[in-house]
Short mmCIF file of C-alpha atoms in Angstrom, two decimals:
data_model
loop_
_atom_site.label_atom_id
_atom_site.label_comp_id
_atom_site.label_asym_id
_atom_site.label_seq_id
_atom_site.Cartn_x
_atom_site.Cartn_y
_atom_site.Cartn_z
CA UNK A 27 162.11 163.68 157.34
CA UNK A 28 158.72 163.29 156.34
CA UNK A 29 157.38 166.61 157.18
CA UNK A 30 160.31 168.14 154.76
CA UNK A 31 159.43 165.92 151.54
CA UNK A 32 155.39 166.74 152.49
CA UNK A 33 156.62 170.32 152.88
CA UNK A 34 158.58 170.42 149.87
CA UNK A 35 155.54 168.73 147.40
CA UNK A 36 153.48 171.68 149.16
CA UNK A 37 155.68 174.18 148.32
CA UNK A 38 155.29 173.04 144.45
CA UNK A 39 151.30 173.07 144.25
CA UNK A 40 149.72 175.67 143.39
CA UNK A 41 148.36 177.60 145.67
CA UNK A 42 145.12 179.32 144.15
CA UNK A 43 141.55 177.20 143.69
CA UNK A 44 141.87 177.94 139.95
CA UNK A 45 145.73 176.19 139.93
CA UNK A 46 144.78 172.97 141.85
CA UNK A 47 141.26 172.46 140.24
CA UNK A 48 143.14 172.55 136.98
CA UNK A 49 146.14 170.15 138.30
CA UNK A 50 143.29 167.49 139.44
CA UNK A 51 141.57 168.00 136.06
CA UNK A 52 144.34 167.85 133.75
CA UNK A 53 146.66 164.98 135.75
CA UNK A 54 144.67 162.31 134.80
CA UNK A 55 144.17 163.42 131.62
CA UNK A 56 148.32 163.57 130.95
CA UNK A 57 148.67 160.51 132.45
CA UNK A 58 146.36 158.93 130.32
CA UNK A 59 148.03 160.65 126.88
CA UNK A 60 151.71 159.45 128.16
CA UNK A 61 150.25 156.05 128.94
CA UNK A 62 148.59 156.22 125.17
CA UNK A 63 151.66 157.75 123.75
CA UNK A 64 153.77 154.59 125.61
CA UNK A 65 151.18 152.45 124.19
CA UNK A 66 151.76 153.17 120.55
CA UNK A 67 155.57 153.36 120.68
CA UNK A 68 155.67 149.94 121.79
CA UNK A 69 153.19 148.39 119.70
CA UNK A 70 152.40 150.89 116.41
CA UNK A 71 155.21 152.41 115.79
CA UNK A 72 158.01 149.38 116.90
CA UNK A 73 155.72 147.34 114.03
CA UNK A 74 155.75 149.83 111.63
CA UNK A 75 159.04 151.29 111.67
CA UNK A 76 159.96 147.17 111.33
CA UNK A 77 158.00 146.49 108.63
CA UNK A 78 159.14 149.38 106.72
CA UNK A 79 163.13 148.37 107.30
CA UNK A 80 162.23 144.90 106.47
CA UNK A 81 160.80 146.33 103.09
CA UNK A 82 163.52 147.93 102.00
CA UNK A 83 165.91 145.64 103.09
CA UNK A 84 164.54 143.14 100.82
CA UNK A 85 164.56 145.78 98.10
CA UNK A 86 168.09 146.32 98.67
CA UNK A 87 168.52 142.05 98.55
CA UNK A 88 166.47 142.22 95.58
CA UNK A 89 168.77 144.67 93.65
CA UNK A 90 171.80 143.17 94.50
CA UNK A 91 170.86 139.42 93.88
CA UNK A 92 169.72 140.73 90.31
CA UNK A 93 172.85 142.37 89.43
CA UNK A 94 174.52 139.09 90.63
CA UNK A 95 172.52 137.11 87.92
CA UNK A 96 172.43 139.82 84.84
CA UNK A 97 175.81 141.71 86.06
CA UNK A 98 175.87 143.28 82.26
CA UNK A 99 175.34 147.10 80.84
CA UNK A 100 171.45 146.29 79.82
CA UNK A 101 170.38 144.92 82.33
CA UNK A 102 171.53 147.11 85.08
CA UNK A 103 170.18 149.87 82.41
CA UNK A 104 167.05 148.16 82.73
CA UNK A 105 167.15 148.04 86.61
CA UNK A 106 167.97 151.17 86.99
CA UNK A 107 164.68 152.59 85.50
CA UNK A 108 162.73 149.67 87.16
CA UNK A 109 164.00 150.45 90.42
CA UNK A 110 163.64 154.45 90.02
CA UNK A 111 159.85 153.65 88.61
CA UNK A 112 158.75 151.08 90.84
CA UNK A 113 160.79 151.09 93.82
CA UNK A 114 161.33 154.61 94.44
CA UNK A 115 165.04 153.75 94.64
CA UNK A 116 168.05 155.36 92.57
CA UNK A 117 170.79 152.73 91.76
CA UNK A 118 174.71 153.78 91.52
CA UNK A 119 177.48 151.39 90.66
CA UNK A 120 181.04 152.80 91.79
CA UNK A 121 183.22 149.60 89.75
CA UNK A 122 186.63 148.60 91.66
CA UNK A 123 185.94 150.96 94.89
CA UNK A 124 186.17 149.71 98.33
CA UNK A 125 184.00 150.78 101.27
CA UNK A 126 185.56 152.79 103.52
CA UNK A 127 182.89 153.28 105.86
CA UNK A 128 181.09 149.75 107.62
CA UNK A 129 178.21 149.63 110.02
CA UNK A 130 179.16 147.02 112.93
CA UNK A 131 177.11 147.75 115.56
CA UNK A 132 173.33 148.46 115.96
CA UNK A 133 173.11 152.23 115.87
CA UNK A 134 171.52 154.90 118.17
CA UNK A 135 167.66 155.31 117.16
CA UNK A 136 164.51 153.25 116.63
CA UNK A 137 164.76 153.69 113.02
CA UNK A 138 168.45 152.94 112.41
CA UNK A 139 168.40 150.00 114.79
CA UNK A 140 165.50 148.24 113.09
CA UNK A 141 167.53 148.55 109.78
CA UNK A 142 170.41 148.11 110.86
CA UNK A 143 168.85 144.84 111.89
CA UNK A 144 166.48 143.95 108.58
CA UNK A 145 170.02 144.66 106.48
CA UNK A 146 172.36 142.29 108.66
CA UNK A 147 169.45 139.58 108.74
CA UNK A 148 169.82 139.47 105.02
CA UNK A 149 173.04 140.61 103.69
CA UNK A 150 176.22 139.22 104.15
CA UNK A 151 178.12 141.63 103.29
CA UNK A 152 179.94 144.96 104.92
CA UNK A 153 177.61 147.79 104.50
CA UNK A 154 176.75 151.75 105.70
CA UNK A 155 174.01 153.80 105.61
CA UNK A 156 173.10 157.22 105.91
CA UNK A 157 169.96 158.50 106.80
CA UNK A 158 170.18 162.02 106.77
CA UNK A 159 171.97 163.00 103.51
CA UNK A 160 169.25 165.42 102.75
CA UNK A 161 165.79 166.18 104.24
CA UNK A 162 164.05 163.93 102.08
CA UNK A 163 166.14 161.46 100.84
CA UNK A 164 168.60 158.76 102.40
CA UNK A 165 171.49 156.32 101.01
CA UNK A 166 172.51 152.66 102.00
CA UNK A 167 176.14 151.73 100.63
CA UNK A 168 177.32 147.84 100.16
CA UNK A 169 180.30 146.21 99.09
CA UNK A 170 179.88 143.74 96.02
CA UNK A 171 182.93 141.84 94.70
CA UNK A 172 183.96 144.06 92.17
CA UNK A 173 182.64 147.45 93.56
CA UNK A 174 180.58 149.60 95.38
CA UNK A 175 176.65 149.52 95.18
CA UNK A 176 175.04 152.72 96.27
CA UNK A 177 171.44 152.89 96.73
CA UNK A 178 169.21 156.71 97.43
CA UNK A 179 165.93 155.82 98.62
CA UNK A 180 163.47 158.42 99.89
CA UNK A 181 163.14 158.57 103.66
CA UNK A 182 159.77 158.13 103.73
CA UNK A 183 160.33 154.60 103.06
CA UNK A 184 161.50 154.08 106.22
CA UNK A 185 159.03 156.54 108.01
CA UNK A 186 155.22 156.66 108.49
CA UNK A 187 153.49 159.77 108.33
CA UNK A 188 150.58 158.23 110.76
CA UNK A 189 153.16 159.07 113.88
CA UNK A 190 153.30 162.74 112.92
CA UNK A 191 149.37 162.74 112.41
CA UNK A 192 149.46 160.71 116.14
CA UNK A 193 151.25 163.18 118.06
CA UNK A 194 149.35 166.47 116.20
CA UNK A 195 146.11 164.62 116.66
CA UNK A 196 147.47 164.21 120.89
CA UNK A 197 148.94 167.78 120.85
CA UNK A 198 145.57 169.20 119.29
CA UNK A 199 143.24 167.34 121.73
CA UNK A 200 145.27 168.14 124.16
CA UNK A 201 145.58 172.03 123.98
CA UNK A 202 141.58 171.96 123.25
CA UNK A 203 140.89 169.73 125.98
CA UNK A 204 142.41 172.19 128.28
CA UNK A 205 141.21 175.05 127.29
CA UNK A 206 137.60 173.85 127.70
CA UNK A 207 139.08 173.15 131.31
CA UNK A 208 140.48 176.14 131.72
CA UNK A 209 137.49 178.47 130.15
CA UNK A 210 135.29 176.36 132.83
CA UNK A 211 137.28 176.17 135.83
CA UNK A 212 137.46 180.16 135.82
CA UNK A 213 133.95 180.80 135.33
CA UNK A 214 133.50 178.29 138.51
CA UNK A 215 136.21 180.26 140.28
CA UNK A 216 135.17 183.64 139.53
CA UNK A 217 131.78 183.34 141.98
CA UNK A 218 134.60 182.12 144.31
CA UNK A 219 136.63 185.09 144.10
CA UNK A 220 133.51 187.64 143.62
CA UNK A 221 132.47 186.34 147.68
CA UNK A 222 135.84 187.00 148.75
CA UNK A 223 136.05 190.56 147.40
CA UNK A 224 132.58 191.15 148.87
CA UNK A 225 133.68 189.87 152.38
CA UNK A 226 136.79 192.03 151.98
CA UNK A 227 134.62 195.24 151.24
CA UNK A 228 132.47 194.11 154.38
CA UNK A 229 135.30 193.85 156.49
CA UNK A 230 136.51 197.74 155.18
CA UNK A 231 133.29 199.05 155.64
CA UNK A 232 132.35 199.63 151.68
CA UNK A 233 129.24 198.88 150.69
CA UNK A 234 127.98 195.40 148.88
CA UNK A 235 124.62 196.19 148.05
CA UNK A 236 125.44 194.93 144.54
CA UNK A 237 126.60 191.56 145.53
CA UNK A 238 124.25 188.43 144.51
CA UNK A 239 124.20 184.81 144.80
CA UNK A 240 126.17 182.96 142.05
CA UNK A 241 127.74 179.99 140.51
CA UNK A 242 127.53 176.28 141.53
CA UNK A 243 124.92 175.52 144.73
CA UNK A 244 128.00 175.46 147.27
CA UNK A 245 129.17 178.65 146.33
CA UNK A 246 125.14 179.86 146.02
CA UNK A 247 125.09 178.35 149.61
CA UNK A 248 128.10 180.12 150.81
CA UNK A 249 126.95 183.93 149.16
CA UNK A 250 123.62 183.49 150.54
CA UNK A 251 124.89 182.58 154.06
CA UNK A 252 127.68 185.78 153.42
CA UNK A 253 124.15 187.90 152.78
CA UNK A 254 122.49 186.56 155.65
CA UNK A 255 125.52 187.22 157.79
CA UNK A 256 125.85 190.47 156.60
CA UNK A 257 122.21 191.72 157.23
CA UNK A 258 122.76 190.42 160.79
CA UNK A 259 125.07 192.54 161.49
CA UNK A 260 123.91 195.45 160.08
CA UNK A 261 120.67 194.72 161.91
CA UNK A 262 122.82 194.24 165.34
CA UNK A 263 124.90 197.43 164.56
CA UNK A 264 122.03 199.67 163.95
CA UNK A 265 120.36 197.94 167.28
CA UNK A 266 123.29 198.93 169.25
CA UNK A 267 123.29 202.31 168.24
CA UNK A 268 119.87 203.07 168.59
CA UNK A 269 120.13 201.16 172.50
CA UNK A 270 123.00 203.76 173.15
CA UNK A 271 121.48 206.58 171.42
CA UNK A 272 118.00 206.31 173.60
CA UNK A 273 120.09 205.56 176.46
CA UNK A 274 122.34 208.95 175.90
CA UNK A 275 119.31 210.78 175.25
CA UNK A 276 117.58 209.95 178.57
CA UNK A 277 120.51 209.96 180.59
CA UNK A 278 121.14 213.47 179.23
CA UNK A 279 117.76 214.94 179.91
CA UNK A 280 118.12 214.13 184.03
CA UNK A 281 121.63 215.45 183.54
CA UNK A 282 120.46 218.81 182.33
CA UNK A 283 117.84 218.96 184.95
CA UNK A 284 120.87 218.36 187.41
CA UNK A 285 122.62 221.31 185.79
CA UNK A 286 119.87 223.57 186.37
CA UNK A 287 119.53 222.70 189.75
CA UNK A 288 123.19 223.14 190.42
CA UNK A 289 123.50 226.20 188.60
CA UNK A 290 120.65 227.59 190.96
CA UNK A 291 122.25 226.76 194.19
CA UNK A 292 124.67 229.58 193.97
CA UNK A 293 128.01 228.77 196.03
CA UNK A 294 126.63 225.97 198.33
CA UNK A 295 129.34 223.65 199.83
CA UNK A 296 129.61 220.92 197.51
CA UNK A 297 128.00 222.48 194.78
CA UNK A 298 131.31 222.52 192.22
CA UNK A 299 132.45 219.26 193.11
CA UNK A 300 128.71 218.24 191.93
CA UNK A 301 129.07 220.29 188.96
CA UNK A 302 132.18 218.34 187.79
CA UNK A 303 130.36 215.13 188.31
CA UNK A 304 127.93 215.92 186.20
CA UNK A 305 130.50 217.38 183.28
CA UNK A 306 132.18 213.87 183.85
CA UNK A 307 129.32 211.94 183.35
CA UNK A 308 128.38 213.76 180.07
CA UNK A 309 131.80 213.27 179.05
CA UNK A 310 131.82 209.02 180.19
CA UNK A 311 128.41 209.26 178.09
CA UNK A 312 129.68 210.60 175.01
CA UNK A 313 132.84 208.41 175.08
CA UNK A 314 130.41 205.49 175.20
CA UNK A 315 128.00 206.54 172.65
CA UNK A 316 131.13 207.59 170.39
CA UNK A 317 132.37 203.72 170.79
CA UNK A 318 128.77 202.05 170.08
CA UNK A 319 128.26 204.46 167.33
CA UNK A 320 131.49 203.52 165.62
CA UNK A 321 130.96 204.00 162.22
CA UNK A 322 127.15 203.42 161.75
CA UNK A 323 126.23 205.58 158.92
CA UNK A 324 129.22 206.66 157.42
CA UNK A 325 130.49 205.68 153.81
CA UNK A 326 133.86 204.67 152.92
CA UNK A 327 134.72 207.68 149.96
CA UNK A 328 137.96 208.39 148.31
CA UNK A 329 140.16 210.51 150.70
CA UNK A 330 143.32 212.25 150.57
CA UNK A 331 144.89 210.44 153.38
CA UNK A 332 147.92 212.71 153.70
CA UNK A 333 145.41 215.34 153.83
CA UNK A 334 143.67 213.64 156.75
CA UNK A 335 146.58 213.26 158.66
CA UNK A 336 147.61 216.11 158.10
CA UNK A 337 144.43 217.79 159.27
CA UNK A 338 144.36 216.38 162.17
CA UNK A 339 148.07 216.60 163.39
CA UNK A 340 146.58 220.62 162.97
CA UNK A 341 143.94 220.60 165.24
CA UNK A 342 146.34 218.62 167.86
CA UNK A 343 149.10 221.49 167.47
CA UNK A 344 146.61 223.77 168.13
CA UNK A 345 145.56 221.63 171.46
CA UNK A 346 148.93 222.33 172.72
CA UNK A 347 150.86 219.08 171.88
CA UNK A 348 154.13 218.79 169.91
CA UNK A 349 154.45 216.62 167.10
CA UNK A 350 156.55 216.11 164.41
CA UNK A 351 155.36 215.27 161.06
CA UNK A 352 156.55 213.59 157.75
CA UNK A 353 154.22 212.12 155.05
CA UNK A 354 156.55 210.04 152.37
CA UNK A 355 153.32 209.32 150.34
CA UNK A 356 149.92 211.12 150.35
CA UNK A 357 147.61 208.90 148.10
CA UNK A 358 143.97 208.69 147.76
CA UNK A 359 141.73 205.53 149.36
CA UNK A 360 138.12 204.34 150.07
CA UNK A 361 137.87 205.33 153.77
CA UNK A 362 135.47 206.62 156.58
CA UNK A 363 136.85 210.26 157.18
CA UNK A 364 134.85 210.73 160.35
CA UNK A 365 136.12 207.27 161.98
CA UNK A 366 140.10 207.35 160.50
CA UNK A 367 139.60 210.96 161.76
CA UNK A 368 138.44 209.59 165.44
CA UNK A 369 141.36 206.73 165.41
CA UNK A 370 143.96 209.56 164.76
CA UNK A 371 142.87 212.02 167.18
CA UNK A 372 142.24 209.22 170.18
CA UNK A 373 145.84 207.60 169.23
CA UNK A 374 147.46 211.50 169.65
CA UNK A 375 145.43 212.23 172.62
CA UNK A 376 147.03 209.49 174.75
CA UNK A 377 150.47 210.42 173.50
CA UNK A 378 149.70 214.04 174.50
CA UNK A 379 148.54 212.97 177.91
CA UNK A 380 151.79 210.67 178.56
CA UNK A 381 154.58 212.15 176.51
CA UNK A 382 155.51 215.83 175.99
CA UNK A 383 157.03 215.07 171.84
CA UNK A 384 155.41 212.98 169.16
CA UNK A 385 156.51 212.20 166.02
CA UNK A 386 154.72 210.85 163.18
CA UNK A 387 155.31 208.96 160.19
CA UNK A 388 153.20 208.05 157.41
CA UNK A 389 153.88 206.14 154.13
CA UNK A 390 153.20 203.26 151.92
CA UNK A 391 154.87 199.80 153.08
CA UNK A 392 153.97 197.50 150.05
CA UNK A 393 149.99 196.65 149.62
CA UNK A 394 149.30 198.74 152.75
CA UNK A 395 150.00 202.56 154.28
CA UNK A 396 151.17 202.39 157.65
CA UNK A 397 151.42 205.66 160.16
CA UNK A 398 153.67 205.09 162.59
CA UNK A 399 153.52 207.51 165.95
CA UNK A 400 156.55 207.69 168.22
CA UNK A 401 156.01 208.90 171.80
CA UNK A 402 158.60 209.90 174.61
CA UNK A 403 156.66 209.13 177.31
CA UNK A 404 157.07 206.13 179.64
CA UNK A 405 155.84 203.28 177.23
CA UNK A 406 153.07 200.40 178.06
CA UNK A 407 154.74 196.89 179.66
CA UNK A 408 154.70 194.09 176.76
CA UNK A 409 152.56 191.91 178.89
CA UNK A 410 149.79 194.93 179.02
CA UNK A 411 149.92 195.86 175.12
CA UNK A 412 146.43 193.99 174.30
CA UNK A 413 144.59 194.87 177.71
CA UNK A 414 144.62 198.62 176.63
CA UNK A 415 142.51 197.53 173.40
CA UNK A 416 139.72 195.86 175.90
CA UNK A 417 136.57 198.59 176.43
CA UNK A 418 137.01 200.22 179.84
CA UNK A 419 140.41 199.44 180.64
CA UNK A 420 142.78 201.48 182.05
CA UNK A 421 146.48 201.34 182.52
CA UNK A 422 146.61 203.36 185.66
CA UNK A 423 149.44 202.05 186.87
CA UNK A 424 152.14 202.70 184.57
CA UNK A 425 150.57 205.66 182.87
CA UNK A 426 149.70 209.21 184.28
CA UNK A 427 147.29 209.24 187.51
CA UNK A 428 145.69 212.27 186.27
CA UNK A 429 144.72 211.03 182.85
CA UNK A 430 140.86 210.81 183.34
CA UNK A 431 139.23 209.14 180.22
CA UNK A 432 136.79 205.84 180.01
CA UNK A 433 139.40 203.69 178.61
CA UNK A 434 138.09 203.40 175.15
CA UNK A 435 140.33 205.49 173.26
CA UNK A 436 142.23 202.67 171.88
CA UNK A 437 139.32 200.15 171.63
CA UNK A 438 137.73 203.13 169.18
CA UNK A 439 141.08 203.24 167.12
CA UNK A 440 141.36 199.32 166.84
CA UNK A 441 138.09 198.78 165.95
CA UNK A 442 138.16 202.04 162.88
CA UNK A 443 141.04 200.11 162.01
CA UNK A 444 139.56 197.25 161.46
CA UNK A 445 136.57 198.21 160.32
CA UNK A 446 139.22 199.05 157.30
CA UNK A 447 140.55 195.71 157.03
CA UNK A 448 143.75 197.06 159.43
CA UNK A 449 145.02 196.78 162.58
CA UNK A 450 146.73 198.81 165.19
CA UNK A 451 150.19 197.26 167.07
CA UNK A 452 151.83 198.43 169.59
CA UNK A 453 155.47 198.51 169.72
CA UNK A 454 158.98 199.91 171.56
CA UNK A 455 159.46 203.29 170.41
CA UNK A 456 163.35 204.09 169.30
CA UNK A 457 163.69 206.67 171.59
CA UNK A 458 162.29 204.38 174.84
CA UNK A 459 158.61 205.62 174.30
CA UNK A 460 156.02 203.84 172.89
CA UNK A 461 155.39 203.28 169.13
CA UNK A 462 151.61 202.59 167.96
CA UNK A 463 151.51 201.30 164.61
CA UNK A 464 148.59 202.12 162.41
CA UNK A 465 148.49 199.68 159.37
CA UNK A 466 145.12 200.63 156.62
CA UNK A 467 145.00 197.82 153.38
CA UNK A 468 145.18 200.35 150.35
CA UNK A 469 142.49 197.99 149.30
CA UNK A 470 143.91 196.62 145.59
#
C-alpha cells in the first residue's frame, strides 16, 4: 500500500535535473507566498474590507437619520448635493413605494457579508443591496415609513485598491523570481547535460576532443574524471593493439619461414597436413588481431547505412550464400564503416555456415535502426545465447562440426555494436532458425 502511494508521488516528479532543481527551488518559495497571501486575507484585507462597510454604513445611517429630522423639499435638496459632493453618494427618494426585495441572511462573499453586517448592526429597518449594478458603481435600497430610500455609491467605497497592488506586486515577484531560477538552474544544468552527450559520443566511438571542464566544482570534478577516464582508455586501447600487432608480426615472420620450408619439401608424408596448420594459424592470428584491433583508428563519418548493408549483403551473394534483402529506410549516420562493415559480414558468415537461406531486414524502430537477420538453420539453445558473445567460445555442439573459426565472430559484432552505443540480441527466428538482432542508436 505504501509502495503504490510512493510510486504514484514518483510518477508525478519530474524526472529531469532541471525539473526537480526547480521544484526544490520554487516550493518553498510558493509556500511562503500562499502562507503571505493567507496572512493578509485574514488580517489586511478582513480589516479593511470592515472598515470600509462600517463607513458607509454609517453614511447610509447618517442620510437617513437627517431626512428623519428635516424630511422637507430643501433640505433633502440640500442633502442631496452634500452627499453627491462630500460623500460620493447619489440620494433617490421613491415616496409611497414598498421594497420588494429584503436582505435576510448574510450573503455569499467577504465584501457583502461584512456589509451586510455593518448595515444590520445599525439599521433597523428591511433593506437590499446591490453591488454589481455597473462596473463602477453600486446601490443599497431601504425602506423608510413613507417610501423608498435609494442610495448609488461608487464601489470603491467598499473596495481597496492596495489588494489589487498586493496580488500584482506577489504575481510580479513571483514570475521574476522564477525566472532568475530558471535562467540559473539551466546554465547549472547545461555542464550537466554537455558530460552526458560527451560520454554518449565516447560510448559511439565519435570523437570529444572538444569537450572541457565546466560549471560548478562537482560537475568540474566529474568532466575532469570523464577526461581522465577517457585518456585511459585510449591509452589501454592503443596498448592492446600495438601488444597484438608486435605479437602478429613476429608470429608471422617464423610462420613464413615455416612456409618456405614446407614448400621446399616437395611431397613428403605429412607435408600438407603441415601446410594447413600453418594456413590455420595465420588465419587464428588474424581473427585475433582483427578482435584486439577493433576499431582503433577509425572515425565515426556520416554513412549511407542502407548502402552499407547493402554492400555487404553483395559481397556475401557473391560468397555463395542466399539471402534475402529488404531495407524500409536507408538514412545517413555517424558510424565506423570498416567495423559496422566487420559486424555485418561476421553476423552473415555464421548464418552461411549453419543455415542454407537468410533473410534480412533493416529499418528504423523509433530513436534507433535495427537489422534484423533470420536464419533457417538449427538455432542456438536459450541457455547458450550469451556464451557465444564470450572471446573463444564455441558452440560445437549444437552447431556444424565442420565450422572451423576462433570463436570471435560474434564477440567482434557485439563489441562494433557497442562501440556505437548498440547492442546485438539474439532471438527465435519465425521460421525455427535463429534471429540476431542488430540494434545502432541513430544518435539524436
Amino acid at each position: 500500500m505504501g509502495s503504490g502511494k510512493t510510486g504514484w508521488i514518483k510518477s508525478l516528479m519530474p524526472s529531469g535535473l532541471l525539473g526537480r532543481s526547480l521544484l526544490i527551488l520554487m516550493t518553498p518559495m510558493l509556500l511562503l507566498q500562499i502562507v503571505t497571501v493567507l496572512i493578509f486575507f485574514e488580517r489586511h484585507w478582513d480589516t479593511v474590507a470592515r472598515q470600509l462597510s462600517r463607513g458607509l454604513a454609517g453614511d447610509v445611517v447618517f442620510v437617513i437619520d437627517y431626512l428623519g429630522e428635516y424630511p422637507d423639499a430643501e433640505h433633502f435638496e440640500w442633502l442631496q448635493h452634500s452627499a453627491r459632493t462630500r460623500l460620493q453618494l447619489d440620494i433617490l427618494f421613491e415616496p409611497d413605494e414598498i421594497l420588494e426585495q429584503q436582505i435576510t441572511q448574510p450573503p455569499f462573499g467577504l465584501v457583502s457579508q461584512e456589509l451586510f453586517t455593518a448595515l444590520d448592526e445599525r439599521l433597523e429597518r428591511p433593506f437590499f443591496f446591490d453591488l454589481d449594478i455597473d462596473n463602477r458603481q453600486l446601490e443599497i435600497r431601504v425602506q423608510l415609513k413613507d417610501g423608498v430610500l435609494s442610495i448609488i455609491a461608487p464601489r470603491k467605497r467598499l473596495y481597496s485598491s492596495t489588494t489589487y497592488i498586493f496580488f500584482m506586486w506577489i504575481a510580479g515577484s513571483a514570475l521574476i523570481l522564477y525566472g532568475v531560477a530558471v535562467m540559473f538552474m539551466r546554465n547549472q544544468v547545461r555542464p550537466i547535460r554537455r558530460l552526458a552527450k560527451a560520454a554518449d559520443q565516447f560510448g559511439r566511438g565519435v570523437e570529444v576532443d572538444t569537450f572541457k571542464p565546466e560549471g560548478a566544482a562537482e560537475v568540474r570534478l566529474a568532466a575532469s574524471s570523464f577526461i581522465s577516464m577517457r585518456d585511459r582508455i585510449a591509452r589501454h586501447l592503443s596498448q592492446r593493439t600495438a601488444l597484438l600487432a608486435g605479437v602478429s608480426h613476429d608470429l608471422r615472420t617464423p610462420l613464413t619461414r615455416m612456409k618456405l620450408e614446407l614448400a621446399m619439401q616437395g611431397s613428403l608424408p605429412g607435408v600438407d597436413a603441415l601446410k594447413q596448420d600453418v594456413v590455420d594459424m595465420e588465419r587464428m592470428v588474424d581473427a585475433y588481431l582483427a578482435f584486439a584491433r577493433g576499431e582503433e583508428g577509425e572515425k565515426a563519418v556520416p554513412t549511407d547505412i542502407g548502402k552499407l548493408i547493402t554492400d555487404q549483403v553483395g559481397e556475401s551473394l557473391r560468397d555463395g550464400q542466399q539471402i534475402d534483402l529488404h531495407i524500409a529506410d536507408s538514412l545517413e549516420m555517424d558510424l565506423r564503416p570498416q567495423s559496422v562493415r566487420r559486424c555485418l559480414a561476421n553476423i552473415m558468415s555464421n548464418a552461411g555456415r549453419y543455415a542454407n537461406n537468410l533473410s534480412v531486414r533493416a529499418g528504423r524502430r523509433g530513436q534507433d535502426y535495427e537489422i534484423v537477420f533470420d536464419d533457417d538453420g538449427p538455432g542456438i539453445p536459450a541457455d547458450k545465447r550469451e556464451e557465444v558473445f564470450k572471446p573463444f567460445y564455441r558452440l560445437e555442439e549444437s552447431r556444424n562440426q565442420a565450422t572451423g573459426g576462433v570463436g570471435l565472430g560474434m564477440t567482434i559484432a557485439r563489441d562494433s555494436a557497442r562501440g556505437h552505443g548498440g547492442d546485438v540480441f539474439l532471438e527465435d527466428a519465425p521460421g525455427g532458425g535463429l534471429r540476431v538482432r542488430l540494434v545502432l542508436p541513430l544518435g539524436h
